Short mmCIF file of C-alpha atoms in Angstrom, two decimals:
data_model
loop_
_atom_site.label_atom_id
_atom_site.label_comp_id
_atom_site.label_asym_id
_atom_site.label_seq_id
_atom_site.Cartn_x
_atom_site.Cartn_y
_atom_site.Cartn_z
CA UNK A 1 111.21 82.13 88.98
CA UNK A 2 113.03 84.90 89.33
CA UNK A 3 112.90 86.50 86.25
CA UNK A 4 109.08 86.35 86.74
CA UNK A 5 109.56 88.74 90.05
CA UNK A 6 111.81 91.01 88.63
CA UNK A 7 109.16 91.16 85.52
CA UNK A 8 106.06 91.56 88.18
CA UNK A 9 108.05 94.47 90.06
CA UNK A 10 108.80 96.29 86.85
CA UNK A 11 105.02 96.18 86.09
CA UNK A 12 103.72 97.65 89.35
CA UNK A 13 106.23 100.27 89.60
CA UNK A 14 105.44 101.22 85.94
CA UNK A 15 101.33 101.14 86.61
CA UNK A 16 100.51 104.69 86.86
CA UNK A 17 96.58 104.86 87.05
CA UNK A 18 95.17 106.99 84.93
CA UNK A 19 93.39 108.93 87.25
CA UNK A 20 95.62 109.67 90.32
CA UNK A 21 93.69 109.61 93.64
CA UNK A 22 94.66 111.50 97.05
CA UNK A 23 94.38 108.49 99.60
CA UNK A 24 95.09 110.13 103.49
CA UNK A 25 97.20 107.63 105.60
CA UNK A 26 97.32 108.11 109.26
CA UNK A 27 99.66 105.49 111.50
CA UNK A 28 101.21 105.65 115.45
CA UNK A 29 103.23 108.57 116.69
CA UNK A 30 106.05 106.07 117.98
CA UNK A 31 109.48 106.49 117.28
CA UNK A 32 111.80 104.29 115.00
CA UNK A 33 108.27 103.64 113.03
CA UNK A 34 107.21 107.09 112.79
CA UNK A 35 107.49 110.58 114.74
CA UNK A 36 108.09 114.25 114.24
CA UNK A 37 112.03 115.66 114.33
CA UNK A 38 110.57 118.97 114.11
CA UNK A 39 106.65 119.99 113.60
CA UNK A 40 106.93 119.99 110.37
CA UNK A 41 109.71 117.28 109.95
CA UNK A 42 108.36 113.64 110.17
CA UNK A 43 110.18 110.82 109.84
CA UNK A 44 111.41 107.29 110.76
CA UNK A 45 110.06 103.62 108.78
CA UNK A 46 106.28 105.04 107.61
CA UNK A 47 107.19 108.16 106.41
CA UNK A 48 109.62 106.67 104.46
CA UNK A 49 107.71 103.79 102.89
CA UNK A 50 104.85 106.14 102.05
CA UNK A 51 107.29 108.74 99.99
CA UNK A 52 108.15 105.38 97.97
CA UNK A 53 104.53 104.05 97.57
CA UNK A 54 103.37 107.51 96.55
CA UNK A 55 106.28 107.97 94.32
CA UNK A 56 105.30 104.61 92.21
CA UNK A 57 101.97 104.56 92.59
CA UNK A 58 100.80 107.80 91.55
CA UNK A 59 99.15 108.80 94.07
CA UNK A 60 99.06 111.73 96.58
CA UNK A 61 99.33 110.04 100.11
CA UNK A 62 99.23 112.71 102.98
CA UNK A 63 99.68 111.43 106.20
CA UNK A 64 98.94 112.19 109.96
CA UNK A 65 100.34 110.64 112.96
CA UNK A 66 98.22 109.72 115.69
CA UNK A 67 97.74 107.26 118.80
CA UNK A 68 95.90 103.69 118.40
CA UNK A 69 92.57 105.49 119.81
CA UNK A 70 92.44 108.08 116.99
CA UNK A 71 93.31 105.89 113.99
CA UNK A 72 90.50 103.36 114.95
CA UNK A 73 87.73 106.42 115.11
CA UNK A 74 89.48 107.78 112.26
CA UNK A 75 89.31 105.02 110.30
CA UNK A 76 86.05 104.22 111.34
CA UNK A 77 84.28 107.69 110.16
CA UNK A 78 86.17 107.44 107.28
CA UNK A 79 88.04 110.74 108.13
CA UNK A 80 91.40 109.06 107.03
CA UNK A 81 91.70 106.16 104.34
CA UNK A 82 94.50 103.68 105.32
CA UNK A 83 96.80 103.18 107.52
CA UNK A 84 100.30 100.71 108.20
CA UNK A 85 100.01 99.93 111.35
CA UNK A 86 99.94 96.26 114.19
CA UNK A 87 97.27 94.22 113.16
CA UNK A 88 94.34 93.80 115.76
CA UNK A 89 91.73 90.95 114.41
CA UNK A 90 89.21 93.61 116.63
CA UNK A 91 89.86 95.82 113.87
CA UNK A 92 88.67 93.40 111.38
CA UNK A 93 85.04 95.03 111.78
CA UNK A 94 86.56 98.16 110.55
CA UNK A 95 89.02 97.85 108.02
CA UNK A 96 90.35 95.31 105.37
CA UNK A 97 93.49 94.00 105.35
CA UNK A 98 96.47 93.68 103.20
CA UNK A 99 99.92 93.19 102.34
CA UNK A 100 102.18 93.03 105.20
CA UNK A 101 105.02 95.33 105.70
CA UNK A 102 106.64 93.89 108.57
CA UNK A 103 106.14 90.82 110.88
CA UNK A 104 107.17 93.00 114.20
CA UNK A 105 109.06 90.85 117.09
CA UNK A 106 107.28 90.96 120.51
CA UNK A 107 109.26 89.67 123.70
CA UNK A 108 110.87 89.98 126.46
CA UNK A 109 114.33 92.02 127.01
CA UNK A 110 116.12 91.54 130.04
CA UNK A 111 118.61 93.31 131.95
CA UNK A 112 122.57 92.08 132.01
CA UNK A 113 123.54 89.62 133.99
CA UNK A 114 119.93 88.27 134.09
CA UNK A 115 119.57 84.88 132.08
CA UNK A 116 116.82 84.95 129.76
CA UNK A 117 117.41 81.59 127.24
CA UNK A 118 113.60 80.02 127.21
CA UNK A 119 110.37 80.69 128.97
CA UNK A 120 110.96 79.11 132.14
CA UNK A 121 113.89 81.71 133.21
CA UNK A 122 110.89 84.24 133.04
CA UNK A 123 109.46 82.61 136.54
CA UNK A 124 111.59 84.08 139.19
CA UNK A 125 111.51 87.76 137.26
CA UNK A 126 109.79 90.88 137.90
CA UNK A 127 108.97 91.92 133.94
CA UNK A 128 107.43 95.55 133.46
CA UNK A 129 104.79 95.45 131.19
CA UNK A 130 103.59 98.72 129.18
CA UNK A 131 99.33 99.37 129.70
CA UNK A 132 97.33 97.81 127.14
CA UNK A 133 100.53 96.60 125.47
CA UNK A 134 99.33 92.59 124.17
CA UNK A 135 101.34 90.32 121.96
CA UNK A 136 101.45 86.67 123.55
CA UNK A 137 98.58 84.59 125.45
CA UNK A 138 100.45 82.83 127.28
CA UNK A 139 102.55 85.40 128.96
CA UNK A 140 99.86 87.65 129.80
CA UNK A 141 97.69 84.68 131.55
CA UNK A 142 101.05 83.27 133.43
CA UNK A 143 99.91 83.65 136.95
CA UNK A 144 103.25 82.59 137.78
CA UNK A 145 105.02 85.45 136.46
CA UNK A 146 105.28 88.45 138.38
CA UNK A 147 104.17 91.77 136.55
CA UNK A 148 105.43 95.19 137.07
CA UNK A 149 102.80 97.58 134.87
CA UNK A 150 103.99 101.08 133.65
CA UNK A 151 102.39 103.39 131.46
CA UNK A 152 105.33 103.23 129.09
CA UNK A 153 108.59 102.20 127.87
CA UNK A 154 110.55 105.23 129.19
CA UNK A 155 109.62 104.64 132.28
CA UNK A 156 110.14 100.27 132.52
CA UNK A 157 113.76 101.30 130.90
CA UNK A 158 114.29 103.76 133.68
CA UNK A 159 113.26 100.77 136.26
CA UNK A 160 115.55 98.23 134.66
CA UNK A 161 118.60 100.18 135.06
CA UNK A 162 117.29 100.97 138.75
CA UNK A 163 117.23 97.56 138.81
CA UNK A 164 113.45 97.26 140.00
CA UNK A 165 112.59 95.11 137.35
CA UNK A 166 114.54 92.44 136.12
CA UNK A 167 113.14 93.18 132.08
CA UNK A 168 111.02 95.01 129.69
CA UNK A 169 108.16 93.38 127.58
CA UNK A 170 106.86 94.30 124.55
CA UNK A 171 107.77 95.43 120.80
CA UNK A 172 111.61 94.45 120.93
CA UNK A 173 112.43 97.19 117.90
CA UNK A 174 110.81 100.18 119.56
CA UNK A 175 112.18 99.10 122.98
CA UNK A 176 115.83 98.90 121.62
CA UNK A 177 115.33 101.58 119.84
CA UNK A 178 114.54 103.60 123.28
CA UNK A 179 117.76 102.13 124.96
CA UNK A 180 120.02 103.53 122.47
CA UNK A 181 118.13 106.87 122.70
CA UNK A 182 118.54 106.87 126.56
CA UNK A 183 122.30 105.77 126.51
CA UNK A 184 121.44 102.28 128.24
CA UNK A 185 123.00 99.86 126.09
CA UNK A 186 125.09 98.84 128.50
CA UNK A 187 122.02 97.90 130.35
CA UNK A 188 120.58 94.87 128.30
CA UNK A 189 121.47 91.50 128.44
CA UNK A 190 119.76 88.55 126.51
CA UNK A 191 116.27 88.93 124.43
CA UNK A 192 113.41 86.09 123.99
CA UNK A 193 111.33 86.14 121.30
CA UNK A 194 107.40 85.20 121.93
CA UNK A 195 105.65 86.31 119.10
CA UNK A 196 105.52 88.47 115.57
CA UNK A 197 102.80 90.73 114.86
CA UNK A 198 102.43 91.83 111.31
CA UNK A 199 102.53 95.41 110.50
CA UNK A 200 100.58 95.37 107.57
CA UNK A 201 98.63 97.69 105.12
CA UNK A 202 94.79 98.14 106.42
CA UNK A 203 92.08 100.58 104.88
CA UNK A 204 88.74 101.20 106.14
CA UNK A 205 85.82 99.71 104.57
CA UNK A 206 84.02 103.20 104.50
CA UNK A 207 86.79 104.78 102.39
CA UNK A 208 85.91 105.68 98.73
CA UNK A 209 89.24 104.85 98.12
CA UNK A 210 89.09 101.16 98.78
CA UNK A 211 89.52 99.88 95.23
CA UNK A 212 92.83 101.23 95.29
CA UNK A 213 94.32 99.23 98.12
CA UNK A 214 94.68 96.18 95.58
CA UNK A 215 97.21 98.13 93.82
CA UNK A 216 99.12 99.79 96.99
CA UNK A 217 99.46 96.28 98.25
CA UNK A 218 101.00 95.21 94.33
CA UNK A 219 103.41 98.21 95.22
CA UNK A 220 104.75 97.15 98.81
CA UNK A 221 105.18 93.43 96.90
CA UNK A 222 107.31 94.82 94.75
CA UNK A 223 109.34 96.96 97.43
CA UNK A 224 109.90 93.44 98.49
CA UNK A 225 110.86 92.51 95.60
CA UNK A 226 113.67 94.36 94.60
CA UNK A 227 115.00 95.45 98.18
CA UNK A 228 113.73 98.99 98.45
CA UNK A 229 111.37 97.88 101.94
CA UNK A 230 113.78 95.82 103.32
CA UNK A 231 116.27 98.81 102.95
CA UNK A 232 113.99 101.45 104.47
CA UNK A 233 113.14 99.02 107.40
CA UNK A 234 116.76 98.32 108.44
CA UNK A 235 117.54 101.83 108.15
CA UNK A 236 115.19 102.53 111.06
CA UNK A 237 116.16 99.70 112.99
CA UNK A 238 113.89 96.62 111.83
CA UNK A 239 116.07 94.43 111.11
#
């Protein structure tokens, strides 16, 4: 079968339409996905896989950075087209969606020394949990467990090497990503995996350019394909 991937991949990176639309993506300002090194410098995983989809699709596909609040409205008024970004079945009402890009790791990181091997060792922890940050029922209903709630993941990192939490919930890539930023590697002991979120390709339903997102999603299958996404992703840290 593989000769008819390697034939399918050929095809969609060959498929130039014949008339080229500009489709505007907008994702999350959120470092190793996507941020700004400079104002006029983004970069990280998105910016990265867009330059690629652009470059085989055809297409022109500027792109903003924004928080979750602004892509929905954005998305929902049609101001921008499509976006990568955590799928939220809420946002089914707005948007449809495709191919995924990457099935992101939610969990719980804990400090060293602390043992963290199944569920059960959460119980006697304090775990900080970021506002508004959800990924697993059954964690965020656990009565049991006791919470510690910050407004982000700066600031639970800062607590864990205080030691005034004993770990940090939430997207392990971006989280890991922050400890090596702040220098607290030396910080972080075992990691438990509750649940993957896709980040996946989603456009709104009141875009004109809908019909396209077929053929974007043919594109990131083909990324697949030959390497090129899985390349890009572990050179940001999604590994």
């Amino acid at each position: 079968m593989a000769w008819k991937r390697w034939i399918f991949g050929v095809l969609a990176m060959a498929a130039v339409p014949a008339s080229a639309a500009e489709i505007r993506f907008v994702s999350i300002d959120a470092a190793p996905w996507a941020f700004y090194e400079a104002p006029d410098r983004p970069a990280g995983a998105f910016p990265e896989i867009i330059a690629e989809l652009e470059k085989r699709s055809g297409h022109t596909l500027p792109f903003t950075l924004q928080t979750f609040a602004r892509i929905e409205r954005d998305l929902e008024l049609g101001v921008q087209d499509c976006t990568i970004i955590l799928w939220m079945d809420s946002r089914g009402r707005l948007v449809e969606l495709g191919e995924t890009v990457y099935p992101m790791p939610f969990g719980i990181i804990a400090r060293k020394g602390v043992t963290l091997a199944k569920y059960d060792d959460l119980l006697p922890l304090t775990v900080s949990m970021v506002r508004g940050v959800a990924f697993d029922k059954r964690f965020e209903a656990d009565e049991r467990i006791k919470r510690d709630i910050d407004k982000d993941y700066g600031q639970s990192l800062q607590k864990l090497a205080h030691g005034r939490v004993d770990a940090v919930s939430g997207a392990v890539p971006t989280i890991l990503h922050q400890v090596q930023k702040a220098g607290l590697d030396d910080q972080i002991g075992d990691i438990l995996e509750l649940s993957r979120i896709p980040l996946a390709l989603q456009c709104s339903k009141s875009s004109a350019q809908l019909p396209h997102m077929a053929e974007l999603g043919a594109v990131i299958r083909a990324m697949k394909d030959d390497g090129t996404l899985r390349k890009i992703l572990a050179r940001n840290g999604y590994r």
